[in-house]
Amino acid sequence: MSFSLGRISGITIRIHYTLLLFLILVVWSLAVGYMPQQYPGLPQGSYWMIGAASGLLLIISVVIHEVCHSIVAKRFGIPVRRITLFFLGGVSELPEEPRDPNVEFKTAVAGPISSFAIATILAILWYYSMTAGHPPELAAILQYGASINGALGAFNLLPAFPLDGGRILRSTLWRLSGNMVKATRSAAKVGIGISYLMMFGGFTIAILGGFFSGLWVIFIGLFIRSGAESGLSQTIISQALAGTTVNEIMTRDVTTVDSNLTIEELVDEYFLRKKHAGYPVLKGGTVVGLVTMEDIKDIPKNRWSQVTVGEVMKPLRRVATVEPEVSAADVMYKMSRMGVGRVLVMKEGNLLGIVSRRDLTHLIHVKTELMQ
């Protein structure tokens, strides 16, 4: 669940709802706890203003951090679909992995460099505001911005894949071994190891009395472990699909059904006798839609002999379609985004074939076995 914040350098920025919950927590903790201790004597309203401004500065800092990753990636020819901001940072959605370890290193290091640069600038401004006698509210915001950006840069340099430090580690191992998948496996193992250390440390902190602090550290550890496992899986899938187009994997001998067929005939002659769970629908020799088992579930069985396929099918405008030149990776992304199990391969209105999730899974399995 996320919503669009806008576009920067042609990249869509989206905010996940967890970031909003985290932002509320940050504003509250700054206004009620941290800022009154650091800057006592201010009106209560000032603390809430400081908290809100600091929270906004945190989001801006994370956006800059991720945009710097994306700008470097785009400079090296890697497209960036979008950036999604979560409560623990941001994720740049790349349809493909870096092509060589040098690109990986430069893309990964761009984020921490930007965070440290922001921290340095804000620290200088904070020092100037203190010596120039500016309002303490401004000094508080600048101090928080400097410290949080320094912490953001340092945290991301942990050699825990998929954090930036873990990607830097992967680029180094990749350069040494010449094998990206092997380097990713090793970096992911390091990331998982660090995550377990963090969870153990958080558990210890919680036992010793710092319950909420310990719980927070445990949560970060779980996040890193999950990220390492999903990052490894994503790399394996990306490498397995690399260089393969729809034209190479699609099923060309496509079984179709006529729009005038009844649901009863569809079930008896196709769903029960054949292996497919969905069929392109033709009307007068032209593809007009797609029918799947999901489309007939809500139709009472006593009406199956009366209702036709054309009445329950998804019309072609709502069906996922691709051209044969599209990459297998893009097809998988499209299936995931649209929540479908198959796409029709079309060219100038003609049906050339069909690609199912099973086809992609088989390709990934075979390629993965060969990469072992």
PDB file of N, CA and C in Angstrom, residues 99-142:
ATOM      1  N   ARG A  99      25.517  -4.248 -14.564  1.00  0.00           N
ATOM      2  CA  ARG A  99      26.166  -5.120 -15.545  1.00  0.00           C
ATOM      3  C   ARG A  99      27.579  -5.536 -15.147  1.00  0.00           C
ATOM      4  N   ASP A 100      28.209  -4.775 -14.271  1.00  0.00           N
ATOM      5  CA  ASP A 100      29.549  -5.151 -13.830  1.00  0.00           C
ATOM      6  C   ASP A 100      29.771  -4.620 -12.421  1.00  0.00           C
ATOM      7  N   PRO A 101      30.774  -5.136 -11.704  1.00  0.00           N
ATOM      8  CA  PRO A 101      30.983  -4.757 -10.305  1.00  0.00           C
ATOM      9  C   PRO A 101      31.299  -3.286 -10.105  1.00  0.00           C
ATOM     10  N   ASN A 102      31.931  -2.643 -11.075  1.00  0.00           N
ATOM     11  CA  ASN A 102      32.241  -1.223 -10.937  1.00  0.00           C
ATOM     12  C   ASN A 102      30.972  -0.377 -10.910  1.00  0.00           C
ATOM     13  N   VAL A 103      30.011  -0.734 -11.767  1.00  0.00           N
ATOM     14  CA  VAL A 103      28.728  -0.031 -11.771  1.00  0.00           C
ATOM     15  C   VAL A 103      28.003  -0.260 -10.449  1.00  0.00           C
ATOM     16  N   GLU A 104      28.034  -1.490  -9.960  1.00  0.00           N
ATOM     17  CA  GLU A 104      27.423  -1.823  -8.668  1.00  0.00           C
ATOM     18  C   GLU A 104      28.032  -0.979  -7.557  1.00  0.00           C
ATOM     19  N   PHE A 105      29.354  -0.885  -7.527  1.00  0.00           N
ATOM     20  CA  PHE A 105      30.041  -0.123  -6.482  1.00  0.00           C
ATOM     21  C   PHE A 105      29.647   1.351  -6.535  1.00  0.00           C
ATOM     22  N   LYS A 106      29.703   1.942  -7.718  1.00  0.00           N
ATOM     23  CA  LYS A 106      29.407   3.374  -7.858  1.00  0.00           C
ATOM     24  C   LYS A 106      27.947   3.681  -7.528  1.00  0.00           C
ATOM     25  N   THR A 107      27.058   2.790  -7.927  1.00  0.00           N
ATOM     26  CA  THR A 107      25.639   2.988  -7.621  1.00  0.00           C
ATOM     27  C   THR A 107      25.386   2.881  -6.120  1.00  0.00           C
ATOM     28  N   ALA A 108      26.014   1.897  -5.481  1.00  0.00           N
ATOM     29  CA  ALA A 108      25.800   1.671  -4.051  1.00  0.00           C
ATOM     30  C   ALA A 108      26.381   2.784  -3.194  1.00  0.00           C
ATOM     31  N   VAL A 109      27.564   3.265  -3.549  1.00  0.00           N
ATOM     32  CA  VAL A 109      28.253   4.245  -2.713  1.00  0.00           C
ATOM     33  C   VAL A 109      27.649   5.639  -2.846  1.00  0.00           C
ATOM     34  N   ALA A 110      26.862   5.876  -3.895  1.00  0.00           N
ATOM     35  CA  ALA A 110      26.288   7.208  -4.118  1.00  0.00           C
ATOM     36  C   ALA A 110      25.364   7.631  -2.976  1.00  0.00           C
ATOM     37  N   GLY A 111      24.603   6.678  -2.427  1.00  0.00           N
ATOM     38  CA  GLY A 111      23.669   6.998  -1.353  1.00  0.00           C
ATOM     39  C   GLY A 111      24.348   7.484  -0.089  1.00  0.00           C
ATOM     40  N   PRO A 112      25.258   6.686   0.503  1.00  0.00           N
ATOM     41  CA  PRO A 112      25.959   7.141   1.705  1.00  0.00           C
ATOM     42  C   PRO A 112      26.726   8.442   1.506  1.00  0.00           C
ATOM     43  N   ILE A 113      27.340   8.625   0.331  1.00  0.00           N
ATOM     44  CA  ILE A 113      28.068   9.873   0.068  1.00  0.00           C
ATOM     45  C   ILE A 113      27.109  11.062   0.153  1.00  0.00           C
ATOM     46  N   SER A 114      25.922  10.909  -0.432  1.00  0.00           N
ATOM     47  CA  SER A 114      24.948  12.003  -0.380  1.00  0.00           C
ATOM     48  C   SER A 114      24.504  12.280   1.053  1.00  0.00           C
ATOM     49  N   SER A 115      24.311  11.221   1.846  1.00  0.00           N
ATOM     50  CA  SER A 115      23.894  11.400   3.243  1.00  0.00           C
ATOM     51  C   SER A 115      24.970  12.109   4.053  1.00  0.00           C
ATOM     52  N   PHE A 116      26.229  11.714   3.869  1.00  0.00           N
ATOM     53  CA  PHE A 116      27.322  12.372   4.587  1.00  0.00           C
ATOM     54  C   PHE A 116      27.492  13.818   4.124  1.00  0.00           C
ATOM     55  N   ALA A 117      27.248  14.070   2.839  1.00  0.00           N
ATOM     56  CA  ALA A 117      27.342  15.440   2.328  1.00  0.00           C
ATOM     57  C   ALA A 117      26.263  16.319   2.956  1.00  0.00           C
ATOM     58  N   ILE A 118      25.038  15.802   3.031  1.00  0.00           N
ATOM     59  CA  ILE A 118      23.947  16.552   3.665  1.00  0.00           C
ATOM     60  C   ILE A 118      24.253  16.788   5.137  1.00  0.00           C
ATOM     61  N   ALA A 119      24.770  15.745   5.815  1.00  0.00           N
ATOM     62  CA  ALA A 119      25.117  15.872   7.232  1.00  0.00           C
ATOM     63  C   ALA A 119      26.160  16.963   7.441  1.00  0.00           C
ATOM     64  N   THR A 120      27.156  17.019   6.581  1.00  0.00           N
ATOM     65  CA  THR A 120      28.214  18.028   6.696  1.00  0.00           C
ATOM     66  C   THR A 120      27.658  19.431   6.492  1.00  0.00           C
ATOM     67  N   ILE A 121      26.840  19.601   5.461  1.00  0.00           N
ATOM     68  CA  ILE A 121      26.257  20.924   5.180  1.00  0.00           C
ATOM     69  C   ILE A 121      25.381  21.392   6.337  1.00  0.00           C
ATOM     70  N   LEU A 122      24.531  20.495   6.842  1.00  0.00           N
ATOM     71  CA  LEU A 122      23.641  20.860   7.947  1.00  0.00           C
ATOM     72  C   LEU A 122      24.420  21.123   9.231  1.00  0.00           C
ATOM     73  N   ALA A 123      25.513  20.383   9.454  1.00  0.00           N
ATOM     74  CA  ALA A 123      26.345  20.615  10.641  1.00  0.00           C
ATOM     75  C   ALA A 123      26.993  21.998  10.587  1.00  0.00           C
ATOM     76  N   ILE A 124      27.450  22.388   9.402  1.00  0.00           N
ATOM     77  CA  ILE A 124      28.047  23.725   9.238  1.00  0.00           C
ATOM     78  C   ILE A 124      26.995  24.803   9.487  1.00  0.00           C
ATOM     79  N   LEU A 125      25.800  24.603   8.930  1.00  0.00           N
ATOM     80  CA  LEU A 125      24.716  25.565   9.137  1.00  0.00           C
ATOM     81  C   LEU A 125      24.302  25.620  10.601  1.00  0.00           C
ATOM     82  N   TRP A 126      24.297  24.459  11.266  1.00  0.00           N
ATOM     83  CA  TRP A 126      23.965  24.419  12.695  1.00  0.00           C
ATOM     84  C   TRP A 126      24.985  25.203  13.514  1.00  0.00           C
ATOM     85  N   TYR A 127      26.255  25.006  13.226  1.00  0.00           N
ATOM     86  CA  TYR A 127      27.312  25.734  13.945  1.00  0.00           C
ATOM     87  C   TYR A 127      27.167  27.234  13.721  1.00  0.00           C
ATOM     88  N   TYR A 128      26.875  27.615  12.473  1.00  0.00           N
ATOM     89  CA  TYR A 128      26.719  29.036  12.159  1.00  0.00           C
ATOM     90  C   TYR A 128      25.512  29.616  12.886  1.00  0.00           C
ATOM     91  N   SER A 129      24.406  28.867  12.928  1.00  0.00           N
ATOM     92  CA  SER A 129      23.200  29.365  13.595  1.00  0.00           C
ATOM     93  C   SER A 129      23.421  29.538  15.091  1.00  0.00           C
ATOM     94  N   MET A 130      24.234  28.666  15.685  1.00  0.00           N
ATOM     95  CA  MET A 130      24.534  28.773  17.115  1.00  0.00           C
ATOM     96  C   MET A 130      25.393  29.997  17.404  1.00  0.00           C
ATOM     97  N   THR A 131      26.412  30.203  16.583  1.00  0.00           N
ATOM     98  CA  THR A 131      27.317  31.343  16.814  1.00  0.00           C
ATOM     99  C   THR A 131      26.673  32.666  16.424  1.00  0.00           C
ATOM    100  N   ALA A 132      25.720  32.639  15.478  1.00  0.00           N
ATOM    101  CA  ALA A 132      25.085  33.880  15.026  1.00  0.00           C
ATOM    102  C   ALA A 132      23.869  34.249  15.868  1.00  0.00           C
ATOM    103  N   GLY A 133      23.525  33.399  16.816  1.00  0.00           N
ATOM    104  CA  GLY A 133      22.409  33.705  17.702  1.00  0.00           C
ATOM    105  C   GLY A 133      21.039  33.563  17.071  1.00  0.00           C
ATOM    106  N   HIS A 134      20.912  32.669  16.098  1.00  0.00           N
ATOM    107  CA  HIS A 134      19.615  32.428  15.473  1.00  0.00           C
ATOM    108  C   HIS A 134      18.679  31.712  16.450  1.00  0.00           C
ATOM    109  N   PRO A 135      17.378  31.697  16.183  1.00  0.00           N
ATOM    110  CA  PRO A 135      16.424  31.045  17.091  1.00  0.00           C
ATOM    111  C   PRO A 135      16.815  29.595  17.371  1.00  0.00           C
ATOM    112  N   PRO A 136      16.643  29.144  18.600  1.00  0.00           N
ATOM    113  CA  PRO A 136      17.026  27.765  18.946  1.00  0.00           C
ATOM    114  C   PRO A 136      16.227  26.721  18.166  1.00  0.00           C
ATOM    115  N   GLU A 137      15.015  27.076  17.724  1.00  0.00           N
ATOM    116  CA  GLU A 137      14.226  26.134  16.935  1.00  0.00           C
ATOM    117  C   GLU A 137      14.966  25.749  15.650  1.00  0.00           C
ATOM    118  N   LEU A 138      15.577  26.746  14.996  1.00  0.00           N
ATOM    119  CA  LEU A 138      16.330  26.476  13.771  1.00  0.00           C
ATOM    120  C   LEU A 138      17.544  25.606  14.067  1.00  0.00           C
ATOM    121  N   ALA A 139      18.234  25.926  15.162  1.00  0.00           N
ATOM    122  CA  ALA A 139      19.412  25.139  15.543  1.00  0.00           C
ATOM    123  C   ALA A 139      19.029  23.686  15.821  1.00  0.00           C
ATOM    124  N   ALA A 140      17.881  23.487  16.469  1.00  0.00           N
ATOM    125  CA  ALA A 140      17.435  22.131  16.800  1.00  0.00           C
ATOM    126  C   ALA A 140      17.159  21.319  15.535  1.00  0.00           C
ATOM    127  N   ILE A 141      16.496  21.942  14.567  1.00  0.00           N
ATOM    128  CA  ILE A 141      16.184  21.250  13.310  1.00  0.00           C
ATOM    129  C   ILE A 141      17.459  20.899  12.556  1.00  0.00           C
ATOM    130  N   LEU A 142      18.388  21.850  12.486  1.00  0.00           N
ATOM    131  CA  LEU A 142      19.646  21.612  11.769  1.00  0.00           C
ATOM    132  C   LEU A 142      20.483  20.535  12.459  1.00  0.00           C
TER     133      LEU A 142
END
